[in-house]
Amino acid sequence: MVLSALLGILPPISGFTFMDDGQSGTKALIVAILFCPAMVAFSLREFCFCIFVDGKDAVKRVLWVETRIDLSENGAAILLGEDFGRLQIAIISSDGKKEIRFSERHVEGDVSEFLEICKQIRNEK
């Protein structure tokens, strides 16, 4: 989000203020218009999500898009890894088509409690 704001604000201001009597400013404004929405969309998709357990489903919600994986199905997997000392979690559906992947550093809350609930659902089958 910060990068998007910087790309949307700084190039046009610097282009109109410091360079070429405004010609570079117009080019910088066009570049900002092209890159700013792309950065906002990328940051919303990668960093603004909610992960929770609903019944027997693990759910990842990003704005209007929702991914649900039934943890009680045979073949659904919870994979753990490590990335720079932080826990990396992947929940994969039984058919392998749906995946919820996130890192402990991108989540507020108790990730170990979330994993315990997921494991309990897996063991209840």
PDB file of N, CA and C in Angstrom, residues 1-8 32-47:
ATOM      1  N   MET A   1       0.826  -1.183   0.000  1.00  0.00           N
ATOM      2  CA  MET A   1       0.000   0.000   0.000  1.00  0.00           C
ATOM      3  C   MET A   1       0.876   1.255   0.000  1.00  0.00           C
ATOM      4  N   VAL A   2       1.949   1.199   0.762  1.00  0.00           N
ATOM      5  CA  VAL A   2       2.864   2.343   0.809  1.00  0.00           C
ATOM      6  C   VAL A   2       3.518   2.538  -0.556  1.00  0.00           C
ATOM      7  N   LEU A   3       3.945   1.445  -1.178  1.00  0.00           N
ATOM      8  CA  LEU A   3       4.564   1.533  -2.501  1.00  0.00           C
ATOM      9  C   LEU A   3       3.577   2.098  -3.514  1.00  0.00           C
ATOM     10  N   SER A   4       2.331   1.687  -3.423  1.00  0.00           N
ATOM     11  CA  SER A   4       1.300   2.203  -4.323  1.00  0.00           C
ATOM     12  C   SER A   4       1.123   3.707  -4.138  1.00  0.00           C
ATOM     13  N   ALA A   5       1.066   4.135  -2.899  1.00  0.00           N
ATOM     14  CA  ALA A   5       0.916   5.563  -2.625  1.00  0.00           C
ATOM     15  C   ALA A   5       2.119   6.345  -3.143  1.00  0.00           C
ATOM     16  N   LEU A   6       3.308   5.803  -2.930  1.00  0.00           N
ATOM     17  CA  LEU A   6       4.514   6.482  -3.414  1.00  0.00           C
ATOM     18  C   LEU A   6       4.526   6.572  -4.928  1.00  0.00           C
ATOM     19  N   LEU A   7       4.120   5.480  -5.606  1.00  0.00           N
ATOM     20  CA  LEU A   7       4.076   5.501  -7.067  1.00  0.00           C
ATOM     21  C   LEU A   7       2.987   6.416  -7.595  1.00  0.00           C
ATOM     22  N   GLY A   8       1.922   6.580  -6.835  1.00  0.00           N
ATOM     23  CA  GLY A   8       0.831   7.427  -7.281  1.00  0.00           C
ATOM     24  C   GLY A   8       1.033   8.910  -7.000  1.00  0.00           C
ATOM     25  N   ALA A  32       2.167   6.575 -13.150  1.00  0.00           N
ATOM     26  CA  ALA A  32       1.539   6.417 -11.843  1.00  0.00           C
ATOM     27  C   ALA A  32       0.126   5.850 -11.979  1.00  0.00           C
ATOM     28  N   ILE A  33      -0.623   6.313 -12.973  1.00  0.00           N
ATOM     29  CA  ILE A  33      -1.980   5.812 -13.191  1.00  0.00           C
ATOM     30  C   ILE A  33      -1.957   4.334 -13.552  1.00  0.00           C
ATOM     31  N   LEU A  34      -0.944   3.893 -14.269  1.00  0.00           N
ATOM     32  CA  LEU A  34      -0.847   2.487 -14.655  1.00  0.00           C
ATOM     33  C   LEU A  34      -0.396   1.598 -13.505  1.00  0.00           C
ATOM     34  N   PHE A  35       0.598   2.026 -12.739  1.00  0.00           N
ATOM     35  CA  PHE A  35       1.176   1.169 -11.706  1.00  0.00           C
ATOM     36  C   PHE A  35       0.442   1.220 -10.366  1.00  0.00           C
ATOM     37  N   CYS A  36      -0.143   2.349 -10.028  1.00  0.00           N
ATOM     38  CA  CYS A  36      -0.779   2.504  -8.725  1.00  0.00           C
ATOM     39  C   CYS A  36      -1.909   1.486  -8.497  1.00  0.00           C
ATOM     40  N   PRO A  37      -2.858   1.308  -9.409  1.00  0.00           N
ATOM     41  CA  PRO A  37      -3.917   0.305  -9.171  1.00  0.00           C
ATOM     42  C   PRO A  37      -3.382  -1.124  -9.121  1.00  0.00           C
ATOM     43  N   ALA A  38      -2.356  -1.414  -9.896  1.00  0.00           N
ATOM     44  CA  ALA A  38      -1.779  -2.758  -9.876  1.00  0.00           C
ATOM     45  C   ALA A  38      -1.162  -3.051  -8.510  1.00  0.00           C
ATOM     46  N   MET A  39      -0.475  -2.083  -7.941  1.00  0.00           N
ATOM     47  CA  MET A  39       0.128  -2.275  -6.623  1.00  0.00           C
ATOM     48  C   MET A  39      -0.939  -2.395  -5.539  1.00  0.00           C
ATOM     49  N   VAL A  40      -2.023  -1.638  -5.653  1.00  0.00           N
ATOM     50  CA  VAL A  40      -3.106  -1.739  -4.673  1.00  0.00           C
ATOM     51  C   VAL A  40      -3.738  -3.129  -4.754  1.00  0.00           C
ATOM     52  N   ALA A  41      -4.012  -3.597  -5.972  1.00  0.00           N
ATOM     53  CA  ALA A  41      -4.613  -4.924  -6.139  1.00  0.00           C
ATOM     54  C   ALA A  41      -3.694  -6.015  -5.597  1.00  0.00           C
ATOM     55  N   PHE A  42      -2.401  -5.927  -5.893  1.00  0.00           N
ATOM     56  CA  PHE A  42      -1.441  -6.918  -5.407  1.00  0.00           C
ATOM     57  C   PHE A  42      -1.377  -6.914  -3.881  1.00  0.00           C
ATOM     58  N   SER A  43      -1.311  -5.733  -3.280  1.00  0.00           N
ATOM     59  CA  SER A  43      -1.191  -5.672  -1.821  1.00  0.00           C
ATOM     60  C   SER A  43      -2.468  -6.150  -1.143  1.00  0.00           C
ATOM     61  N   LEU A  44      -3.629  -5.858  -1.715  1.00  0.00           N
ATOM     62  CA  LEU A  44      -4.877  -6.361  -1.138  1.00  0.00           C
ATOM     63  C   LEU A  44      -4.923  -7.881  -1.194  1.00  0.00           C
ATOM     64  N   ARG A  45      -4.497  -8.458  -2.312  1.00  0.00           N
ATOM     65  CA  ARG A  45      -4.550  -9.910  -2.468  1.00  0.00           C
ATOM     66  C   ARG A  45      -3.553 -10.610  -1.545  1.00  0.00           C
ATOM     67  N   GLU A  46      -2.373 -10.059  -1.391  1.00  0.00           N
ATOM     68  CA  GLU A  46      -1.318 -10.737  -0.646  1.00  0.00           C
ATOM     69  C   GLU A  46      -1.320 -10.447   0.856  1.00  0.00           C
ATOM     70  N   PHE A  47      -1.830  -9.299   1.268  1.00  0.00           N
ATOM     71  CA  PHE A  47      -1.662  -8.908   2.659  1.00  0.00           C
ATOM     72  C   PHE A  47      -2.963  -8.586   3.401  1.00  0.00           C
TER      73      PHE A  47
END
